[in-house]
mmCIF file of C-alpha atoms in Angstrom:
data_model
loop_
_atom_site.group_PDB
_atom_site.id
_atom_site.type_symbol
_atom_site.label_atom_id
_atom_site.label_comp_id
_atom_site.label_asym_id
_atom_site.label_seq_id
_atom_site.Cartn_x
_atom_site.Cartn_y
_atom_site.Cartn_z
ATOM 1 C CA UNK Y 1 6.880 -13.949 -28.031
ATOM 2 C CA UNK Y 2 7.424 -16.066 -31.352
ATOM 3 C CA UNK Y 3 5.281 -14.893 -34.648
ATOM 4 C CA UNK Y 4 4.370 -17.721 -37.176
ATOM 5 C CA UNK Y 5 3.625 -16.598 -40.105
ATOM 6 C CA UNK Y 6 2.335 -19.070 -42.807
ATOM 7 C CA UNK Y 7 -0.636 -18.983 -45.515
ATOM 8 C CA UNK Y 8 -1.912 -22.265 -44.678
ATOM 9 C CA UNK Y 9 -3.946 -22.750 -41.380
ATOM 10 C CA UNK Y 10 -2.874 -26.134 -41.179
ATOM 11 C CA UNK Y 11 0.731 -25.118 -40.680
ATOM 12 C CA UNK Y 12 -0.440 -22.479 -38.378
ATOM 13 C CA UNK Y 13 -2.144 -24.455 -36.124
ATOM 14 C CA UNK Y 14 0.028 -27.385 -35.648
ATOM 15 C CA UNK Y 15 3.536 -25.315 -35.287
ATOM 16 C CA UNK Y 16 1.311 -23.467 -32.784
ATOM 17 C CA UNK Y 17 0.440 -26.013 -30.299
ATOM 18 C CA UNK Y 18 4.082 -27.892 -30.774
ATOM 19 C CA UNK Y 19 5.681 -24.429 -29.397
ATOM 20 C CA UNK Y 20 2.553 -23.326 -26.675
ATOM 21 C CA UNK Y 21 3.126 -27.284 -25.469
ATOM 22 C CA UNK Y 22 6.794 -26.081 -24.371
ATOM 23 C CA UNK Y 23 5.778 -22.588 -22.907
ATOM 24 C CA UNK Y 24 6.350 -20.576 -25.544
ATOM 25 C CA UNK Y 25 4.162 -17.165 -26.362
ATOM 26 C CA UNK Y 26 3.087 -17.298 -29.870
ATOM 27 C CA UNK Y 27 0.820 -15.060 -32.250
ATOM 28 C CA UNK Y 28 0.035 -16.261 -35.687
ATOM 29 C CA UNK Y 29 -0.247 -14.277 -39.178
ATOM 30 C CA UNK Y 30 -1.444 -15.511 -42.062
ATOM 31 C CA UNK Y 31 -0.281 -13.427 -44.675
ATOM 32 C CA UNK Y 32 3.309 -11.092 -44.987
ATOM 33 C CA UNK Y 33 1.054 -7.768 -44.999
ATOM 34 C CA UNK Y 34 -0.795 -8.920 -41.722
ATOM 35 C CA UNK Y 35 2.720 -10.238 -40.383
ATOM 36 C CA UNK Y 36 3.563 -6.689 -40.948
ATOM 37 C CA UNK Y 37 0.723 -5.049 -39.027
ATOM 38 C CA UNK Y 38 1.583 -6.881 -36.262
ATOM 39 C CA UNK Y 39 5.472 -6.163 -36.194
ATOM 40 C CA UNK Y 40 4.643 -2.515 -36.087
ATOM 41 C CA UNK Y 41 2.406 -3.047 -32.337
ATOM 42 C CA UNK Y 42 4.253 -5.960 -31.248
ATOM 43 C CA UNK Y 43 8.114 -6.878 -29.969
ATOM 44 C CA UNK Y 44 8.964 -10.681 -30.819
ATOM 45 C CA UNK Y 45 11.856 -12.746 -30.094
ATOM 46 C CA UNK Y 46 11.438 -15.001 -33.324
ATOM 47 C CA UNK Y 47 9.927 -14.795 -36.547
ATOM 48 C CA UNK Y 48 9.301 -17.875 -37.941
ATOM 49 C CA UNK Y 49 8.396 -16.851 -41.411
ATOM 50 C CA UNK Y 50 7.263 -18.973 -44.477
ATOM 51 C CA UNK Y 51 8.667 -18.216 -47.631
ATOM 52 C CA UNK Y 52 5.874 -18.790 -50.503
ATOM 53 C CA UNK Y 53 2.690 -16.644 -49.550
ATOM 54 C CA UNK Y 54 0.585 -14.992 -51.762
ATOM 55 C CA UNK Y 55 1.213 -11.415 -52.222
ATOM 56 C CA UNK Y 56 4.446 -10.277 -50.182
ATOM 57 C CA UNK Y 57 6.216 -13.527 -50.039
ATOM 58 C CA UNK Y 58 8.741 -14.269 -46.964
ATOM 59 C CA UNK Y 59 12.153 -12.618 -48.576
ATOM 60 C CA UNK Y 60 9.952 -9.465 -48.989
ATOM 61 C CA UNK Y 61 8.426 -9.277 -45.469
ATOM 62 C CA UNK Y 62 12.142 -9.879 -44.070
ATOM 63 C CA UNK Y 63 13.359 -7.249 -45.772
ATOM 64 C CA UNK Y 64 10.939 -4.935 -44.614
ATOM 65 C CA UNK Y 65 11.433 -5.966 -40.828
ATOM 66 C CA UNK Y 66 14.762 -5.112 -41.311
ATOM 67 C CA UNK Y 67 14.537 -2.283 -42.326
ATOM 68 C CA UNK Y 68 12.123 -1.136 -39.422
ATOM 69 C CA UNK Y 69 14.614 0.259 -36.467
ATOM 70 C CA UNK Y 70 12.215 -1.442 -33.344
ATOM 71 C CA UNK Y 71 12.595 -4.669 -34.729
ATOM 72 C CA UNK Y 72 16.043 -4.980 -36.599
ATOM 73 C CA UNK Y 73 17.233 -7.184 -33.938
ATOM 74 C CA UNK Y 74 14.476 -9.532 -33.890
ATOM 75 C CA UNK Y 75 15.795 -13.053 -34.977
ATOM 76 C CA UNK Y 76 13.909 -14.608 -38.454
ATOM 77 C CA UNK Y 77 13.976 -18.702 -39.545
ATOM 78 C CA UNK Y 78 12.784 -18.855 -42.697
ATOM 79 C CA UNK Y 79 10.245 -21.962 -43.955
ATOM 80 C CA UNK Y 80 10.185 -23.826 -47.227
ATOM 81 C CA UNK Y 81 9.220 -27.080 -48.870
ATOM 82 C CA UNK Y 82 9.580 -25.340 -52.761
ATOM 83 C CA UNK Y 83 12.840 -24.812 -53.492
ATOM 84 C CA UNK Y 84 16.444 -26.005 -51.303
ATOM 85 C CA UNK Y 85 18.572 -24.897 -53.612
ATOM 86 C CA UNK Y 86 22.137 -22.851 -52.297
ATOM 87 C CA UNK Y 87 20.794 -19.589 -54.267
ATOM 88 C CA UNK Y 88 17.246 -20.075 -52.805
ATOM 89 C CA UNK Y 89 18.646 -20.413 -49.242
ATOM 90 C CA UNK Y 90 21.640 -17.654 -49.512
ATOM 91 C CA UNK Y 91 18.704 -15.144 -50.540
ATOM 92 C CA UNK Y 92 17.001 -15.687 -47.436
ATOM 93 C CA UNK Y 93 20.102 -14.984 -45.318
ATOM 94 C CA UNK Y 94 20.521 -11.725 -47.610
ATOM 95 C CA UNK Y 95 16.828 -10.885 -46.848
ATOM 96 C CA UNK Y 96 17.590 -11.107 -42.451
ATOM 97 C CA UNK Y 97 16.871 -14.794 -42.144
ATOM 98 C CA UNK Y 98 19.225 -16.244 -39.459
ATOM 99 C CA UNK Y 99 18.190 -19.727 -40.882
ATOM 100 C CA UNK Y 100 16.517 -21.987 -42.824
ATOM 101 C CA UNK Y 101 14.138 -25.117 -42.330
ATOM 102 C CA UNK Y 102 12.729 -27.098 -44.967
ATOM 103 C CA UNK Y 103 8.974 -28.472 -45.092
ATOM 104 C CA UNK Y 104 8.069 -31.341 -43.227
ATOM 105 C CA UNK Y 105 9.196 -29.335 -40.301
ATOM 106 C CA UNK Y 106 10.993 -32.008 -38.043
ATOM 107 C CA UNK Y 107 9.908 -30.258 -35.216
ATOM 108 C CA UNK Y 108 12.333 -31.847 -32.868
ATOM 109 C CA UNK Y 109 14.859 -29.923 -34.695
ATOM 110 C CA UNK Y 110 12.992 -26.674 -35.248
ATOM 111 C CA UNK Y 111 12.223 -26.853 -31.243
ATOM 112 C CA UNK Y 112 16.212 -27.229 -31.125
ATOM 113 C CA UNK Y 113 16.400 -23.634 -32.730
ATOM 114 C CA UNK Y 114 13.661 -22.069 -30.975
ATOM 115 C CA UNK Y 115 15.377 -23.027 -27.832
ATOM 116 C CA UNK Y 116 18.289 -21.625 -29.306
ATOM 117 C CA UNK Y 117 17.811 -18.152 -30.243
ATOM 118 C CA UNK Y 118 15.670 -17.833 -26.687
ATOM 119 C CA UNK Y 119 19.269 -18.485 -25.032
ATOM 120 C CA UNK Y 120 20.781 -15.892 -27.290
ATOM 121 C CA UNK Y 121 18.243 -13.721 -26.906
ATOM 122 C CA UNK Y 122 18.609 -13.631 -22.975
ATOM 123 C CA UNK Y 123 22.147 -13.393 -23.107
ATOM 124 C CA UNK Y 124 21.886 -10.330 -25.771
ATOM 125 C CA UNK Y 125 19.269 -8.688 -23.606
ATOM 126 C CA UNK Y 126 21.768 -9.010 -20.330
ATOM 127 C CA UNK Y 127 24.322 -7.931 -21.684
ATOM 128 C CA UNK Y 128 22.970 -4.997 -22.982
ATOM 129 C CA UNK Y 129 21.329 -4.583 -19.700
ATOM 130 C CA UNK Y 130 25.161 -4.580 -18.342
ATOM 131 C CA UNK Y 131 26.499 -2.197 -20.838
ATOM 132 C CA UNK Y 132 23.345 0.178 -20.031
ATOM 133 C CA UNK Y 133 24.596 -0.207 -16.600
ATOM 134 C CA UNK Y 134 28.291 0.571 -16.876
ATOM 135 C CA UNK Y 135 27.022 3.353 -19.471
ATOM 136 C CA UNK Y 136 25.220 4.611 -16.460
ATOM 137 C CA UNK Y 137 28.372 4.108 -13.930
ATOM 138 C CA UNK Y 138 30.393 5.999 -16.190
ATOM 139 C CA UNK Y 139 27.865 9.066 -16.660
ATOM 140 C CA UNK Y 140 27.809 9.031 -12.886
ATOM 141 C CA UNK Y 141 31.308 9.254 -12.180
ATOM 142 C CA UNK Y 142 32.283 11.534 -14.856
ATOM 143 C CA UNK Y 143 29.737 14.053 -12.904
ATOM 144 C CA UNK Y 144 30.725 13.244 -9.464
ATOM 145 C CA UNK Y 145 34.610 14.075 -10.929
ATOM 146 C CA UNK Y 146 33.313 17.119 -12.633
ATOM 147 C CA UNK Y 147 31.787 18.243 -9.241
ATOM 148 C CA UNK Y 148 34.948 17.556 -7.071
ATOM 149 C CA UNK Y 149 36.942 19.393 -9.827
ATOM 150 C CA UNK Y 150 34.391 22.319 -9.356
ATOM 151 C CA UNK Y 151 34.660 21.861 -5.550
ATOM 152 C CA UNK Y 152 38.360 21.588 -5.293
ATOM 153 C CA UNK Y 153 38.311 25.115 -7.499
ATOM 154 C CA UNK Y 154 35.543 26.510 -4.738
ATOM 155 C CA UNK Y 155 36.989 25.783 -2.167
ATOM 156 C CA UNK Y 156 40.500 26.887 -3.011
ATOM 157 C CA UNK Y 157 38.465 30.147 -3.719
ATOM 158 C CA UNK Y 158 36.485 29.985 -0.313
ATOM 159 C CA UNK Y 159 39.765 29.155 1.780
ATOM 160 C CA UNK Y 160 42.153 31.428 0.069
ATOM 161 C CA UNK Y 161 39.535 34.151 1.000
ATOM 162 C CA UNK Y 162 39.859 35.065 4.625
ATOM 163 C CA UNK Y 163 43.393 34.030 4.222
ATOM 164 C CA UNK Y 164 43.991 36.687 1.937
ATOM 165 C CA UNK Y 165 42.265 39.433 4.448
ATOM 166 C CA UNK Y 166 43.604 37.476 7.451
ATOM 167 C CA UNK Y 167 47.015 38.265 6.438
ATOM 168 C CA UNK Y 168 46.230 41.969 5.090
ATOM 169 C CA UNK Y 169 44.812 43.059 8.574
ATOM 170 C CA UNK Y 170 47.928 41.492 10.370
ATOM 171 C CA UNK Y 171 50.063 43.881 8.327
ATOM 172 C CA UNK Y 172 47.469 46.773 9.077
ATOM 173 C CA UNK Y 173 48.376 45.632 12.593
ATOM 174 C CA UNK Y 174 51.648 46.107 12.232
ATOM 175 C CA UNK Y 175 51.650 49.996 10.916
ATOM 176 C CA UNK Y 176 48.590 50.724 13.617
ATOM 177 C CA UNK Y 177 51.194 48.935 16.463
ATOM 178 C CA UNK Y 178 53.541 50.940 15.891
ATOM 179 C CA UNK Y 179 52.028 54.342 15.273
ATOM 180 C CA UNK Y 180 50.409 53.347 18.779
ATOM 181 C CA UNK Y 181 47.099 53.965 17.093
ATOM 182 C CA UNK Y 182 45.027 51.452 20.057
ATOM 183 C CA UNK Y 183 41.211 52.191 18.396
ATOM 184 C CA UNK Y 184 42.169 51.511 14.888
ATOM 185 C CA UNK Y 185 44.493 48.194 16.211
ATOM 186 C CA UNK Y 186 41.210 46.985 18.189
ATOM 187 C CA UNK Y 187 39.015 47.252 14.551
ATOM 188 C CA UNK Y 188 41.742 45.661 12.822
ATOM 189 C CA UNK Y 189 41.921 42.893 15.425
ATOM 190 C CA UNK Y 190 37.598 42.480 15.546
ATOM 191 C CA UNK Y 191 38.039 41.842 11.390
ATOM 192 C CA UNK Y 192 40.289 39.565 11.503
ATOM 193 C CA UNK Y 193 39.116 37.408 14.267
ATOM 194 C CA UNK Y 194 35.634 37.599 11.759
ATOM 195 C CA UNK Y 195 38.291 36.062 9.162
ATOM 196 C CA UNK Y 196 39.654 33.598 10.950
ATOM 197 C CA UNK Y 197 36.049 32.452 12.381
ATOM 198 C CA UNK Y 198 34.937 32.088 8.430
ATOM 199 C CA UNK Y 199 38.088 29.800 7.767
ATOM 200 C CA UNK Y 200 37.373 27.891 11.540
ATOM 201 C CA UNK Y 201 33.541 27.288 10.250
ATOM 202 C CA UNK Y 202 34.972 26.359 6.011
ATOM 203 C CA UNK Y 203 37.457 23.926 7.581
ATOM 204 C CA UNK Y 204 34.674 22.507 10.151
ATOM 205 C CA UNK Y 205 32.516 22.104 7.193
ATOM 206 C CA UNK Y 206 34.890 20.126 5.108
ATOM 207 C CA UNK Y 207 35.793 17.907 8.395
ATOM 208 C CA UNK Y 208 31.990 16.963 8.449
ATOM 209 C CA UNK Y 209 32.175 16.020 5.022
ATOM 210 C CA UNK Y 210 35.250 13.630 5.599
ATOM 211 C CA UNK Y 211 33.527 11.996 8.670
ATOM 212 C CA UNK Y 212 30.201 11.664 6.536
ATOM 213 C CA UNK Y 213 32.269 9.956 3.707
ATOM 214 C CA UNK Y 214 34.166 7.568 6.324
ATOM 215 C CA UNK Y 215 30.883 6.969 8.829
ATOM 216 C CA UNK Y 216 32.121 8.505 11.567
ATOM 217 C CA UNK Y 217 30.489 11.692 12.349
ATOM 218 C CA UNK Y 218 30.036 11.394 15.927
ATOM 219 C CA UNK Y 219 26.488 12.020 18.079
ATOM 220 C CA UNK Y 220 25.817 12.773 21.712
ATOM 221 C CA UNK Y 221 22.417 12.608 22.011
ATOM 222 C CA UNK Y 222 20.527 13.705 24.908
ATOM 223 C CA UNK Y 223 17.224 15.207 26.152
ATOM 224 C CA UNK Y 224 17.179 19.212 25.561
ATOM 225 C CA UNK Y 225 15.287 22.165 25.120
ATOM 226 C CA UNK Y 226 14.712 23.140 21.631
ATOM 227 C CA UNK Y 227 13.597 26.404 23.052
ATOM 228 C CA UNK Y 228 15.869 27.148 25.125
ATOM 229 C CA UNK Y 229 18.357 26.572 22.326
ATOM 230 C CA UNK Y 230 16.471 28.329 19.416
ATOM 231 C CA UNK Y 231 16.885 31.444 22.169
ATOM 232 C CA UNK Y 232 20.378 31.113 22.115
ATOM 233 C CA UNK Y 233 20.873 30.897 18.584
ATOM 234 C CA UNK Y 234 18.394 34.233 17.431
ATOM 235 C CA UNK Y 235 20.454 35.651 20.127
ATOM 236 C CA UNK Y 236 24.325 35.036 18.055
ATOM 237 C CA UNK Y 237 22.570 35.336 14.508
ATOM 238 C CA UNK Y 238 21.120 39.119 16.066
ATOM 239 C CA UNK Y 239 24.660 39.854 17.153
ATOM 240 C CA UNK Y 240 26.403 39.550 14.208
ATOM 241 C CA UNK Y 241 23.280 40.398 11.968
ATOM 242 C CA UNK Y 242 21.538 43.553 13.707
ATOM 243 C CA UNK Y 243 19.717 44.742 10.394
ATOM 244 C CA UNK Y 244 17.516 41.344 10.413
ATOM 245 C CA UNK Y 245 14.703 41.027 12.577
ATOM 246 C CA UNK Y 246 14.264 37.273 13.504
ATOM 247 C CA UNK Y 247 10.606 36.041 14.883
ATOM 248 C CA UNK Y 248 10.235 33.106 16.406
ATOM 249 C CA UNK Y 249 6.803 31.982 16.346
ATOM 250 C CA UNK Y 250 5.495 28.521 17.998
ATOM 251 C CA UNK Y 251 7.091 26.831 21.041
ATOM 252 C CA UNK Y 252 7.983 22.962 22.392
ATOM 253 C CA UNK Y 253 7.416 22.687 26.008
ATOM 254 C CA UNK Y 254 8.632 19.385 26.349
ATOM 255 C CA UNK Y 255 12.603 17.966 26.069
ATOM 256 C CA UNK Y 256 13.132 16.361 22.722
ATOM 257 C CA UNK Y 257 15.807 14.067 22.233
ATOM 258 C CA UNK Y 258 18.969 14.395 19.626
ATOM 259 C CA UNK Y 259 21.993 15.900 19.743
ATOM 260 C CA UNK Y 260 21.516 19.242 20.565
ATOM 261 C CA UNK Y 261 25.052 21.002 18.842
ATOM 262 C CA UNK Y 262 24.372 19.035 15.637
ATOM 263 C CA UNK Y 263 20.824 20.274 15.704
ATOM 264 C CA UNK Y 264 22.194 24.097 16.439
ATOM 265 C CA UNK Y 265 24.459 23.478 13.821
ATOM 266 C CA UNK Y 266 21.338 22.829 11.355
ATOM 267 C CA UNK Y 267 19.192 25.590 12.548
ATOM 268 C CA UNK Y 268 22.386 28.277 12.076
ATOM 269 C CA UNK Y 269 22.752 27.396 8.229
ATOM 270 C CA UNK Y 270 18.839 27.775 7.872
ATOM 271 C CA UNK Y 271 19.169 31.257 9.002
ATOM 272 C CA UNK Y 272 22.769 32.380 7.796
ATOM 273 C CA UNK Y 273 21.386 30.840 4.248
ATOM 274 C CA UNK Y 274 18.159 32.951 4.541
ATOM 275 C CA UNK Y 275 20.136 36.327 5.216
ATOM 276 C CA UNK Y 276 22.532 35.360 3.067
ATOM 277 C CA UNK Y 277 19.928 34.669 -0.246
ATOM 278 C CA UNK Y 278 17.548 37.327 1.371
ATOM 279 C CA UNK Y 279 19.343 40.746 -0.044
ATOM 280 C CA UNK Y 280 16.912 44.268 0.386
ATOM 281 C CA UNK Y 281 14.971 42.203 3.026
ATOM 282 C CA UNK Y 282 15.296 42.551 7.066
ATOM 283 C CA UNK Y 283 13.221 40.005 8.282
ATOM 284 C CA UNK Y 284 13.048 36.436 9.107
ATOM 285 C CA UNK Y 285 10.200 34.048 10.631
ATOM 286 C CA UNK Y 286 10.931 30.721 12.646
ATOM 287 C CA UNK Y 287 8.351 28.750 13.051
ATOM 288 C CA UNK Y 288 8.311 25.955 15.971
ATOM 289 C CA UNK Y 289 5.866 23.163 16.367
ATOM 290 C CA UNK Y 290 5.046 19.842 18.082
ATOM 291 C CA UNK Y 291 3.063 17.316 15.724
ATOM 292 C CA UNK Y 292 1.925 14.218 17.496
ATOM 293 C CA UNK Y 293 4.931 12.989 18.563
ATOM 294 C CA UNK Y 294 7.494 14.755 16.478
ATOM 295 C CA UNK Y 295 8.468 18.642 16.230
ATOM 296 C CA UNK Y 296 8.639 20.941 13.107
ATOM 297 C CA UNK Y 297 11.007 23.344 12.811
ATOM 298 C CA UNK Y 298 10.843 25.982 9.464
ATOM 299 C CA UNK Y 299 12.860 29.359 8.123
ATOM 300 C CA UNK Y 300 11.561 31.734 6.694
ATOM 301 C CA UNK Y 301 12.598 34.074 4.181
ATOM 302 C CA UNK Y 302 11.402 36.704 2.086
ATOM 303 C CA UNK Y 303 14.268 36.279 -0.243
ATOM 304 C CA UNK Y 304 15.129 35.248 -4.016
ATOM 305 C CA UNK Y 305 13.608 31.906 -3.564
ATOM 306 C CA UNK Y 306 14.296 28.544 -5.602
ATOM 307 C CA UNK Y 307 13.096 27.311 -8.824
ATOM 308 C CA UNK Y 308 11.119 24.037 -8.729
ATOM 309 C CA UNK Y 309 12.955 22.500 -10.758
ATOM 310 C CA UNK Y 310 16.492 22.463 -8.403
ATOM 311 C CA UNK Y 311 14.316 22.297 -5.352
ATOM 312 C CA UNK Y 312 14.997 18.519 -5.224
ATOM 313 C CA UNK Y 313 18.921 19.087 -5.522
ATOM 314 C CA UNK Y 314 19.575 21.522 -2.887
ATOM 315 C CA UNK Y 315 20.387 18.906 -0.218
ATOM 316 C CA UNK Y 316 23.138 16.774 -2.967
ATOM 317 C CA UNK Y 317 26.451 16.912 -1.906
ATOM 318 C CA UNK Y 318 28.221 20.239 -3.653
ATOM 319 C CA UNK Y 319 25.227 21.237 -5.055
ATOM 320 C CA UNK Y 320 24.966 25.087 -6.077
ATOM 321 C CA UNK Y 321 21.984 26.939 -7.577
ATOM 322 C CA UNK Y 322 23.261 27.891 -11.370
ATOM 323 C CA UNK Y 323 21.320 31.548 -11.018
ATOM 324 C CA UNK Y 324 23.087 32.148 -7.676
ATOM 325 C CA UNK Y 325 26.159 30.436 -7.647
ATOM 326 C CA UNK Y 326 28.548 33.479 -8.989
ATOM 327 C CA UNK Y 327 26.555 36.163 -6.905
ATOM 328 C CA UNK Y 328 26.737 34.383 -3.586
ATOM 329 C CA UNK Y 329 29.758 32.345 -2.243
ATOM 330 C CA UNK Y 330 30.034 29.002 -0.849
ATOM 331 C CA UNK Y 331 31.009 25.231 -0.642
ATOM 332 C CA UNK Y 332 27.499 24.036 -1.784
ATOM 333 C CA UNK Y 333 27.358 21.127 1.475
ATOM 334 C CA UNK Y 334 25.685 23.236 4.300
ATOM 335 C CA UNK Y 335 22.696 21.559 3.538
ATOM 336 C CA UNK Y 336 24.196 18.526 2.323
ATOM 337 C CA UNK Y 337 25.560 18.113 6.314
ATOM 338 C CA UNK Y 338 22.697 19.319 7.650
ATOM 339 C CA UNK Y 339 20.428 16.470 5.261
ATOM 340 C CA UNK Y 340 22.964 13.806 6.625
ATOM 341 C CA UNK Y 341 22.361 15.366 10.506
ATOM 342 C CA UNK Y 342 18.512 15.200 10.325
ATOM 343 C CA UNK Y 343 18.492 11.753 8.202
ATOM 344 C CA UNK Y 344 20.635 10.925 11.578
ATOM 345 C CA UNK Y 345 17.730 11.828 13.889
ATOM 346 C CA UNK Y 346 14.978 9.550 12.214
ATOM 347 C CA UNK Y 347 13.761 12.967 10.659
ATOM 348 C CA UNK Y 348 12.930 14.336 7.358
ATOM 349 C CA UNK Y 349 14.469 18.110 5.751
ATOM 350 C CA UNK Y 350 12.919 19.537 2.815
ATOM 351 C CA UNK Y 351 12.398 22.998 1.286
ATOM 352 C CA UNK Y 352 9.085 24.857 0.005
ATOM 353 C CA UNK Y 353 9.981 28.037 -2.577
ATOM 354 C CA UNK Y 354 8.774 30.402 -5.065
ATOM 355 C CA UNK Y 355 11.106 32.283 -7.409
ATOM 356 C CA UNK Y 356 11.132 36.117 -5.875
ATOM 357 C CA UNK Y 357 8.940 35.434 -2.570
ATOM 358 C CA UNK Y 358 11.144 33.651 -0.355
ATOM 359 C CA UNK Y 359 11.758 29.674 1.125
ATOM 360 C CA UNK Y 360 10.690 27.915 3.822
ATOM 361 C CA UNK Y 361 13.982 25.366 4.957
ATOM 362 C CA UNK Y 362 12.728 22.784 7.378
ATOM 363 C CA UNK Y 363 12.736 19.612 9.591
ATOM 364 C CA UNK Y 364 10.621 17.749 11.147
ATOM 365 C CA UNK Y 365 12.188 14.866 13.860
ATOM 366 C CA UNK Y 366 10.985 12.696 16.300
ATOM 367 C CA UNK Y 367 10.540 14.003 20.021
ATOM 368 C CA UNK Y 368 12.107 10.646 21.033
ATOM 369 C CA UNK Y 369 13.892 8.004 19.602
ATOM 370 C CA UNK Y 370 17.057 5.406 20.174
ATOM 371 C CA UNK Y 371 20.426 6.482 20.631
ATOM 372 C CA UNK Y 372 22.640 6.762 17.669
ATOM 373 C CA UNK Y 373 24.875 3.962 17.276
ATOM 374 C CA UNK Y 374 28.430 4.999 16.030
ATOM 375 C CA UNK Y 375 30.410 2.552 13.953
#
């Protein structure tokens, strides 16, 4: 939008209807303390500003837009028929004036300018809108390096782990081999075996992540029981988690449609994340629906629950809960594969939590839908 400001109505009017006749937004002032009022509530492009009013005259009004941060940037042509001499003009360019016209206004010309600092205008503003956006690119990347760094360190951490007691048992092995000690070899054996199935499910993990990255985590889908498989998995987590009592409430009695490994895979980090983040508690609810024509499937814990505020986060690739992150190990992309495995079925995953009483981790997917289609 262009402001005219000029005492005279005259001037007003006609400068008005030249620049509205080429579709241009104007609003009129006619005084430097009204031209003010208006500066404060408005954004313009152009100021075209006459220089003898009475009371703040136009040097004084530029210098007070200038000095107001919001519009600093806002381009001013100053108006005069008075006085053209080099002193007059050079202390409108000292005041913010970008130029100068003389009265009669050969409006040819002034439409010239107009034109002018619209085209410099809309280059400033894209440009800006560019550096905002590389700004942006830059914030970006400097966090996605500062979470690989703190990845990388993790998982170092997480892999060097089971290594470590891996290669301690071995040696235990060793002694209890040849002291012919066969019931202290067999618990040696049983904890490393736990070990090495930690470092099988770490490297598994990070696999996922690569084929995520590339596109090429692989489906089979097929028609299966999501009963029949949420059986099998209570089943392992009791086994290796006696202490917790797991209820399953809710059943689907019809096949659904997905792949049904990738789906086990999502349903075992719901519950190894709710013993895991569930310490002092021993009991765990699953709860299995069909809604219309899709099924629901929600854990349960009674654990330390999530703030609200990194609810929204959990699923983000190497994302790990600040309060929780030195008490509890891991990679922070369970949930980030499991998002990507759900988002694969046509379904949705989400989380409900309250700080101290426990989350709900679910999904909800279609019964039926088309066949993945692997690049």
């Amino acid at each position: 939008m262009i402001l005219i400001v000029d005492d005279t109505p005259e001037n007003l009017i006609s400068l008005k209807k030249v620049l509205e006749a080429h579709q241009f937004a104007v609003d009129t002032a006619s005084s430097g303390e009204e031209a003010l009022r208006k500066v404060l509530k408005n954004e313009y492009v152009l100021i075209i500003l006459d220089v003898q009013m009475p009371g703040m005259d136009g040097f004084e009004v530029a210098e007070a837009i200038s000095g107001y941060s919001k519009a600093k940037e806002t381009a001013i042509i100053f108006l005069s028929a008075a006085n053209t001499e080099l002193s007059f003009i050079t202390k409108g360019y000292s005041s913010g004036g970008l130029d100068y016209i003389t009265k009669p206004v050969d409006m040819g010309i002034l439409l010239l300018k107009v034109k002018t600092f619209y085209r410099i205008y809309e280059q400033s503003r894209k440009l800006i809108e560019v550096q905002k956006a590389l700004l942006n690119e830059i914030e970006i990347r400097k966090k996605a390096e500062s979470k690989k760094d703190e990845f990388i360190s993790i998982a170092s951490h997480e892999l060097k782990t089971p290594l470590t007691s891996v290669k301690g048992y071995v040696q235990l092995l060793e002694r209890s081999i040849d002291k012919g000690d066969t019931p202290t070899v067999k618990r040696h054996l049983e904890k490393a075996q736990l070990q090495l199935e930690k470092l099988n499910n770490l490297i598994a993990d990070l696999l996922d992540i690569s084929k995520i990255e590339s596109g090429k985590l692989k489906f089979n889908k097929k028609h299966f029981s999501i009963d029949e498989l949420l059986k099998n998995v209570v089943e392992i987590i009791n086994q290796s988690n006696p202490e917790f009592k797991i209820n399953v409430k809710g059943s689907v009695s019809i096949p659904v449609y997905g792949d049904e490994m990738r789906i086990e895979q999502v349903i075992v980090n719901f519950l190894t994340n709710a013993i895991k983040y569930s310490p002092g508690t021993s009991e765990i609810s699953i709860n299995l629906r069909k809604d219309a024509d899709s099924i629901y499937l929600g854990v349960r814990d009674y654990g330390i629950g999530i703030d609200l505020t990194q609810q929204n986060n959990v699923f983000e690739k190497f994302f790990r809960v600040e309060e929780t992150a030195i008490q509890f190990q891991g990679l922070g992309i369970g949930l980030y594969i499991s998002s990507e495995i759900i988002k694969r079925h046509n379904g949705q995953i989400g989380v409900v939590s309250k700080p101290g009483e426990g989350s709900e981790f679910y999904f909800n997917m279609p019964i039926t839908s088309a066949p993945e289609i692997n690049n």
